[in-house]
Every structure is written in structure tokens, then in C-alpha cells.
Amino acid sequence: MLKFDTVETLNAYLQELKNDGCKIGFIPTMGALHQGHLSLINRAKEDKVKTVCSVFVNPIQFNNSNDLKNYPRTLDADVDLLESVGCDALFFPSVDEIYPNKVNTFYNFGYLETTMEGAHRKGHFNGMAVVVKRLFDIVKPDFAYFGEKDYQQLTIVKMMVKMLNLPIRIVGCPIIREADGLAMSSRNVHLSAQEKTDAVLISQTLMEAKEMIKTKSMHEVKEWAINNLKSNPAIELEYFEIADGTYLKPVIDKMDGESIRAFIALKIGKTRLIDTMELIGAKA
Ligand code: AMP
């Protein structure tokens, strides 16, 4: 795997690839890689593209300075993992390389940036969109791969690509989970053994909600899920929401043919976790 920490050296490599007629598949990450990230690289390889992964902890998408300071950074292990799946190139720029000038861009994603994560992490999605756009400008990928783990982020990136008319295909990839159901996340390293056990309730609640929705109303499922999560005093629930999979608007009644998902954000100890699951699939 080739490694680049400057835009200039990465661009020279990308230019060679383009001259050879290669398509580029881009996987942006914040590092501390795990099997969830690697699944995105593997998905990209199915498209027969050259895979470029970035590792950049983006300071402007953190609304909590402790969260930024404590975010796990494991570059050597990341390199080993990326090499193990045959990633072609890694881009790991410094903050100055990504932001040579003061950031002064404000996107308007409307409702999508005010609901759920947007309500609980002010400025997060603007910071995320700024870095994704900057990385897209640098890498100029044909395809970019994002996990459904961050479903609202995926939805906003799709909207940004449409709004700005970028010639990039955004590919959403399924959530990779531990054997006990916990969605893999870089932040899971902060969980103690007991907290990891407590965290299993998140995916269990989502899976039970998916069963329950077959026979119960949305309201009943939502009420049950909230009570179920709150039944563990170690859990500080931020939200449980049932929303459509396209616009992320809360769903009160079952709608025929639409994808309907449940979304959870909560804290266990100091660690904030999010998860989501499709409860009802869209009809073709
Ligand atoms: P992050 O490093 O947390 O910013 O994540 C980088 C990319 O990996 C994002 O598109 C995430 O949605 C995706 N990702 C993170 N965790 C998982 C997971 N467990 N399964 C699938 N994709 C994931």
C-alpha cells in the first residue's frame, strides 16, 4: 500500500491512475480502524476500483473538545489492517494540510441537519460535510463508500452530492456487528467490560423492535423500546426515533412501500454510541 500525507504527492499518484484509465473508490475514515471500516474497502474492491482510504480525525466535526482529544489514534495498526485487505493507498494528512485556510463554509441541509444527531451535536454535520467535500476535491473519486452505521451522515452526503452536482456515486454499506450484536465503532475501545455487556441492549432493542413492528403500532414499538433502553440505569438515552429511510422524518403510521428505520443514540458512562436498523424494507 502506498502512503501519502500531502495533497501534492497524493495528486501525482492519482493522476497516474487516471492516465491508466483506473476508477477510484474512496473510503474516508477517522482511523482506529476495525472490521466495519474494512468492509467498506472490501465493498469498493468489488467495483474493481483503485481503493484510496483516508485517515483524518476532523477537528471541526467535534462539538466536544474532550471527545476530540480522546478520539483513538492507532495509525500503525490501521496501516496493517489496510494492507491485510489489499487497500491500494492511504492518505493521512495533517490538519494544516486539509485546512490551510480558515473554514468559512456553511451548508444548509434543512431538516436533515436538525433532527437526531443534528439536534444533539450542533455543527457536527457542517464540519463533516466540509471535510468530505474537501477530501472529494482532493481525491476526485468515481465512487465513495460510507457505512449505514452513520445513516444520517450517509443521507446528508448523498444530499450534498446532489446539491453540488458532484460526479461521484455514493455507496451505502451495511453495519458490521460484533458476535453479540454491538455495532462496531472506534469508540467501543472506551467501553469497560461491563459497559460492553450493557451496550448489547442497543442491538437487542433494535432487533426486538423489528419483530414487534409486524404486529404492533409504531407508537407501541417506540414506547416499548424507550422503556426497554431506560430499564438499564447504566444507559443515558438521548433519543430513540422511528423515521423513514429517505428523509429521516418521524413515522407515526406504517406507510406502504417505504423503508422505515429505528435510530438510537445514548451514553454509557462517558461513551456515546449510535446504532440504527431497518425495521421495514422498502417495497421494490
Ligand atoms: P469513522 O471512522 O467512524 O468516521 O467511520 C468511517 C466510515 O466507516 C463511515 O462511513 C462509517 O459509517 C463507517 N463505519 C463505521 N463503523 C462501521 C460499522 N460497524 N459497519 C459499517 N461501516 C462502519
Short mmCIF file of C-alpha atoms and ligand atoms in Angstrom, two decimals:
data_model
loop_
_atom_site.label_atom_id
_atom_site.label_comp_id
_atom_site.label_asym_id
_atom_site.label_seq_id
_atom_site.Cartn_x
_atom_site.Cartn_y
_atom_site.Cartn_z
CA MET A 1 0.00 0.00 0.00
CA LEU A 2 1.24 3.47 -0.85
CA LYS A 3 1.07 6.13 1.85
CA PHE A 4 0.69 9.86 1.37
CA ASP A 5 0.48 12.70 3.85
CA THR A 6 0.41 15.62 1.42
CA VAL A 7 -2.11 16.64 -1.21
CA GLU A 8 0.68 17.16 -3.73
CA THR A 9 2.13 13.63 -3.53
CA LEU A 10 -1.32 12.04 -3.46
CA ASN A 11 -2.35 14.05 -6.53
CA ALA A 12 0.69 12.88 -8.50
CA TYR A 13 -0.28 9.25 -7.76
CA LEU A 14 -3.96 9.82 -8.57
CA GLN A 15 -3.01 11.46 -11.85
CA GLU A 16 -1.03 8.34 -12.82
CA LEU A 17 -4.05 6.17 -12.01
CA LYS A 18 -6.32 8.38 -14.11
CA ASN A 19 -3.84 8.28 -17.01
CA ASP A 20 -4.02 4.48 -16.80
CA GLY A 21 -7.82 4.67 -17.03
CA CYS A 22 -8.39 3.45 -13.45
CA LYS A 23 -11.55 4.31 -11.50
CA ILE A 24 -11.06 5.49 -7.94
CA GLY A 25 -13.03 4.26 -4.93
CA PHE A 26 -12.66 6.45 -1.85
CA ILE A 27 -13.24 5.45 1.78
CA PRO A 28 -12.98 8.37 4.22
CA THR A 29 -12.42 7.42 7.88
CA MET A 30 -11.18 8.85 11.13
CA GLY A 31 -8.92 5.85 11.74
CA ALA A 32 -8.84 3.45 14.72
CA LEU A 33 -9.95 1.03 12.05
CA HIS A 34 -11.98 -2.13 12.65
CA GLN A 35 -13.83 -4.71 10.56
CA GLY A 36 -16.61 -2.19 9.84
CA HIS A 37 -14.15 0.07 8.02
CA LEU A 38 -12.52 -2.87 6.27
CA SER A 39 -15.93 -3.98 4.96
CA LEU A 40 -16.07 -0.67 3.06
CA ILE A 41 -12.68 -1.36 1.45
CA ASN A 42 -13.83 -4.87 0.53
CA ARG A 43 -17.07 -3.48 -0.91
CA ALA A 44 -15.06 -1.00 -3.00
CA LYS A 45 -12.85 -3.77 -4.33
CA GLU A 46 -15.97 -5.50 -5.70
CA ASP A 47 -16.34 -2.47 -8.00
CA LYS A 48 -12.85 -3.09 -9.46
CA VAL A 49 -11.63 0.34 -8.46
CA LYS A 50 -8.32 1.51 -7.00
CA THR A 51 -9.05 1.94 -3.30
CA VAL A 52 -7.96 5.11 -1.53
CA CYS A 53 -8.64 5.27 2.22
CA SER A 54 -8.19 8.43 4.26
CA VAL A 55 -7.48 8.58 7.97
CA PHE A 56 -8.15 12.05 9.31
CA VAL A 57 -9.61 12.97 12.68
CA ASN A 58 -11.56 16.02 11.60
CA PRO A 59 -11.44 18.59 14.41
CA ILE A 60 -14.30 20.72 13.06
CA GLN A 61 -16.90 17.95 13.33
CA PHE A 62 -16.38 17.54 17.08
CA ASN A 63 -18.56 19.70 19.28
CA ASN A 64 -16.85 18.40 22.41
CA SER A 65 -13.13 19.08 22.88
CA ASN A 66 -12.65 16.08 25.21
CA ASP A 67 -14.18 13.77 22.62
CA LEU A 68 -11.67 15.11 20.06
CA LYS A 69 -8.74 14.81 22.48
CA ASN A 70 -9.67 11.25 23.49
CA TYR A 71 -10.56 10.01 20.00
CA PRO A 72 -8.45 6.83 19.49
CA ARG A 73 -5.49 7.23 17.13
CA THR A 74 -3.83 3.97 16.03
CA LEU A 75 -2.12 4.73 12.71
CA ASP A 76 0.39 1.81 12.73
CA ALA A 77 -2.36 -0.73 13.38
CA ASP A 78 -4.54 0.99 10.74
CA VAL A 79 -1.78 0.56 8.15
CA ASP A 80 -1.51 -3.17 8.98
CA LEU A 81 -5.27 -3.66 8.70
CA LEU A 82 -5.50 -1.78 5.40
CA GLU A 83 -2.62 -3.84 3.99
CA SER A 84 -4.34 -7.05 5.14
CA VAL A 85 -7.31 -6.30 2.85
CA GLY A 86 -5.19 -5.04 -0.04
CA CYS A 87 -6.07 -1.34 0.10
CA ASP A 88 -4.13 0.49 -2.63
CA ALA A 89 -3.41 3.82 -0.97
CA LEU A 90 -3.69 5.58 2.37
CA PHE A 91 -3.98 9.34 2.74
CA PHE A 92 -3.26 10.57 6.29
CA PRO A 93 -2.93 14.36 6.09
CA SER A 94 -2.27 16.80 8.94
CA VAL A 95 -4.90 19.32 9.98
CA ASP A 96 -2.92 22.11 8.22
CA GLU A 97 -2.84 20.09 5.00
CA ILE A 98 -6.64 19.79 4.99
CA TYR A 99 -7.36 23.30 6.29
CA PRO A 100 -4.64 25.66 5.02
CA ASN A 101 -7.17 28.49 5.34
CA LYS A 102 -9.84 29.32 7.89
CA VAL A 103 -13.02 27.32 7.25
CA ASN A 104 -15.89 29.56 6.28
CA THR A 105 -18.38 27.28 4.58
CA PHE A 106 -21.91 26.79 5.79
CA TYR A 107 -24.15 24.25 4.15
CA ASN A 108 -27.89 24.12 4.54
CA PHE A 109 -29.18 20.58 4.71
CA GLY A 110 -32.54 21.71 6.08
CA TYR A 111 -34.41 19.22 8.23
CA LEU A 112 -31.69 16.56 7.80
CA GLU A 113 -29.26 18.57 9.89
CA THR A 114 -31.70 19.49 12.64
CA THR A 115 -33.07 16.05 13.53
CA MET A 116 -31.49 13.34 15.73
CA GLU A 117 -27.67 13.68 15.54
CA GLY A 118 -28.07 17.24 14.25
CA ALA A 119 -30.09 18.21 17.32
CA HIS A 120 -27.64 16.60 19.75
CA ARG A 121 -24.33 17.55 18.08
CA LYS A 122 -24.56 21.18 16.97
CA GLY A 123 -22.34 21.94 13.96
CA HIS A 124 -21.34 18.31 13.55
CA PHE A 125 -22.83 17.80 10.11
CA ASN A 126 -21.48 21.05 8.72
CA GLY A 127 -17.99 20.06 9.89
CA MET A 128 -18.47 16.59 8.41
CA ALA A 129 -19.71 17.98 5.08
CA VAL A 130 -16.82 20.48 4.87
CA VAL A 131 -14.20 17.76 5.30
CA VAL A 132 -15.94 15.30 2.97
CA LYS A 133 -16.18 17.99 0.27
CA ARG A 134 -12.51 18.95 0.77
CA LEU A 135 -11.48 15.28 0.56
CA PHE A 136 -13.69 14.78 -2.53
CA ASP A 137 -11.98 17.81 -4.14
CA ILE A 138 -8.56 16.30 -3.40
CA VAL A 139 -9.26 12.67 -4.34
CA LYS A 140 -11.86 13.26 -7.09
CA PRO A 141 -13.21 9.72 -6.67
CA ASP A 142 -15.64 7.98 -9.00
CA PHE A 143 -17.20 6.11 -6.06
CA ALA A 144 -17.23 6.84 -2.33
CA TYR A 145 -18.22 4.33 0.34
CA PHE A 146 -19.99 5.17 3.60
CA GLY A 147 -21.38 2.92 6.34
CA GLU A 148 -25.06 2.78 7.27
CA LYS A 149 -23.77 2.85 10.86
CA ASP A 150 -23.83 6.65 10.40
CA TYR A 151 -27.06 6.62 8.42
CA GLN A 152 -27.82 10.32 8.84
CA GLN A 153 -24.30 11.16 7.66
CA LEU A 154 -24.77 8.89 4.63
CA THR A 155 -28.09 10.62 3.85
CA ILE A 156 -26.52 14.08 4.13
CA VAL A 157 -23.54 13.12 1.94
CA LYS A 158 -25.98 11.86 -0.71
CA MET A 159 -27.83 15.18 -0.47
CA MET A 160 -24.60 17.18 -0.75
CA VAL A 161 -23.53 15.27 -3.86
CA LYS A 162 -26.93 16.06 -5.42
CA MET A 163 -26.92 19.71 -4.31
CA LEU A 164 -23.41 20.35 -5.66
CA ASN A 165 -23.89 18.10 -8.67
CA LEU A 166 -20.70 16.13 -7.94
CA PRO A 167 -19.94 13.26 -10.34
CA ILE A 168 -19.48 10.74 -7.51
CA ARG A 169 -21.55 7.63 -6.80
CA ILE A 170 -22.19 7.26 -3.07
CA VAL A 171 -22.40 3.64 -1.98
CA GLY A 172 -24.05 2.82 1.38
CA CYS A 173 -22.70 -0.29 3.13
CA PRO A 174 -24.32 -2.46 5.84
CA ILE A 175 -23.39 -2.24 9.52
CA ILE A 176 -20.81 -4.75 10.73
CA ARG A 177 -21.51 -6.02 14.26
CA GLU A 178 -19.70 -7.95 16.96
CA ALA A 179 -20.92 -11.52 17.53
CA ASP A 180 -23.13 -10.23 20.39
CA GLY A 181 -24.76 -7.65 18.08
CA LEU A 182 -22.92 -4.50 19.20
CA ALA A 183 -22.27 -2.30 16.15
CA MET A 184 -18.51 -1.96 15.65
CA SER A 185 -17.24 1.53 16.38
CA SER A 186 -13.86 3.12 17.04
CA ARG A 187 -15.37 4.46 20.27
CA ASN A 188 -16.06 0.93 21.61
CA VAL A 189 -12.45 0.80 22.91
CA HIS A 190 -13.55 3.28 25.59
CA LEU A 191 -16.13 0.81 26.97
CA SER A 192 -15.26 -1.25 30.05
CA ALA A 193 -16.16 -4.96 30.02
CA GLN A 194 -19.35 -4.20 31.99
CA GLU A 195 -20.24 -1.29 29.68
CA LYS A 196 -19.77 -3.54 26.64
CA THR A 197 -22.23 -6.00 28.16
CA ASP A 198 -24.68 -3.14 28.86
CA ALA A 199 -24.29 -1.93 25.27
CA VAL A 200 -25.68 -5.19 23.86
CA LEU A 201 -29.13 -3.91 24.86
CA ILE A 202 -28.92 -1.44 21.95
CA SER A 203 -28.89 -4.01 19.15
CA GLN A 204 -31.21 -6.31 21.11
CA THR A 205 -33.77 -3.49 21.32
CA LEU A 206 -33.46 -2.82 17.59
CA MET A 207 -33.89 -6.49 16.72
CA GLU A 208 -36.90 -6.89 19.01
CA ALA A 209 -38.42 -3.70 17.61
CA LYS A 210 -38.06 -5.18 14.12
CA GLU A 211 -40.03 -8.26 15.24
CA MET A 212 -42.61 -6.25 17.18
CA ILE A 213 -43.40 -3.88 14.31
CA LYS A 214 -45.00 -6.81 12.47
CA THR A 215 -47.90 -6.87 14.95
CA LYS A 216 -47.83 -3.59 16.92
CA SER A 217 -48.28 0.09 16.10
CA MET A 218 -45.33 2.48 15.69
CA HIS A 219 -46.34 4.18 18.93
CA GLU A 220 -46.36 0.91 20.87
CA VAL A 221 -42.97 -0.12 19.49
CA LYS A 222 -41.42 3.27 20.25
CA GLU A 223 -42.80 3.34 23.79
CA TRP A 224 -41.60 -0.22 24.45
CA ALA A 225 -38.11 0.47 23.02
CA ILE A 226 -37.63 3.64 25.08
CA ASN A 227 -38.69 1.84 28.28
CA ASN A 228 -36.52 -1.15 27.44
CA LEU A 229 -33.42 1.04 26.96
CA LYS A 230 -34.18 3.06 30.08
CA SER A 231 -34.59 -0.14 32.12
CA ASN A 232 -30.80 -0.30 32.38
CA PRO A 233 -29.66 2.53 34.69
CA ALA A 234 -26.20 2.47 33.06
CA ILE A 235 -27.82 3.84 29.89
CA GLU A 236 -28.48 7.54 29.40
CA LEU A 237 -30.81 7.64 26.40
CA GLU A 238 -30.53 10.64 24.05
CA TYR A 239 -33.13 9.51 21.54
CA PHE A 240 -34.98 6.57 20.07
CA GLU A 241 -36.66 7.52 16.82
CA ILE A 242 -38.56 5.72 14.11
CA ALA A 243 -38.17 7.51 10.80
CA ASP A 244 -38.36 6.92 7.07
CA GLY A 245 -35.11 5.85 5.42
CA THR A 246 -35.04 8.65 2.83
CA TYR A 247 -35.87 11.97 4.50
CA LEU A 248 -35.50 10.79 8.11
CA LYS A 249 -38.90 12.24 9.03
CA PRO A 250 -40.52 10.62 12.09
CA VAL A 251 -43.04 7.97 11.11
CA ILE A 252 -46.26 7.72 13.07
CA ASP A 253 -48.17 5.22 10.93
CA LYS A 254 -46.90 2.41 8.79
CA MET A 255 -46.54 3.62 5.21
CA ASP A 256 -46.79 1.13 2.44
CA GLY A 257 -43.67 0.61 0.38
CA GLU A 258 -41.31 2.92 2.30
CA SER A 259 -38.17 1.92 4.15
CA ILE A 260 -38.65 2.56 7.86
CA ARG A 261 -35.75 2.60 10.31
CA ALA A 262 -35.15 2.91 14.02
CA PHE A 263 -32.35 5.15 15.30
CA ILE A 264 -30.75 5.17 18.74
CA ALA A 265 -28.22 7.47 20.42
CA LEU A 266 -27.23 7.04 24.04
CA LYS A 267 -24.40 7.30 26.51
CA ILE A 268 -22.94 4.51 28.59
CA GLY A 269 -20.58 6.07 31.10
CA LYS A 270 -18.63 8.67 29.11
CA THR A 271 -19.03 6.90 25.76
CA ARG A 272 -21.66 8.00 23.26
CA LEU A 273 -22.96 5.27 20.95
CA ILE A 274 -25.30 5.31 17.96
CA ASP A 275 -26.99 2.49 16.10
CA THR A 276 -29.75 2.03 13.54
CA MET A 277 -31.66 -0.79 11.89
CA GLU A 278 -34.19 -1.06 9.10
CA LEU A 279 -37.49 -2.19 10.63
CA ILE A 280 -39.48 -2.42 7.41
CA GLY A 281 -37.85 -2.70 3.98
CA ALA A 282 -38.91 -0.61 1.01
CA LYS A 283 -41.06 -2.46 -1.49
CA ALA A 284 -39.46 -2.69 -4.93
P1 AMP B 1 -15.47 6.81 11.14
O1 AMP B 1 -14.04 6.40 11.11
O2 AMP B 1 -16.19 6.44 12.39
O3 AMP B 1 -15.69 8.24 10.71
O4 AMP B 1 -16.17 5.92 10.03
C1 AMP B 1 -15.71 5.91 8.71
C2 AMP B 1 -16.71 5.17 7.84
O5 AMP B 1 -16.84 3.83 8.32
C3 AMP B 1 -18.11 5.79 7.91
O6 AMP B 1 -18.69 5.74 6.61
C4 AMP B 1 -18.84 4.89 8.87
O7 AMP B 1 -20.23 4.86 8.70
C5 AMP B 1 -18.21 3.54 8.52
N1 AMP B 1 -18.38 2.61 9.64
C6 AMP B 1 -18.04 2.81 10.94
N2 AMP B 1 -18.41 1.75 11.69
C7 AMP B 1 -19.00 0.86 10.84
C8 AMP B 1 -19.60 -0.43 11.02
N3 AMP B 1 -19.68 -1.02 12.20
N4 AMP B 1 -20.10 -1.04 9.92
C9 AMP B 1 -20.04 -0.45 8.70
N5 AMP B 1 -19.50 0.76 8.48
C10 AMP B 1 -18.98 1.41 9.53
#
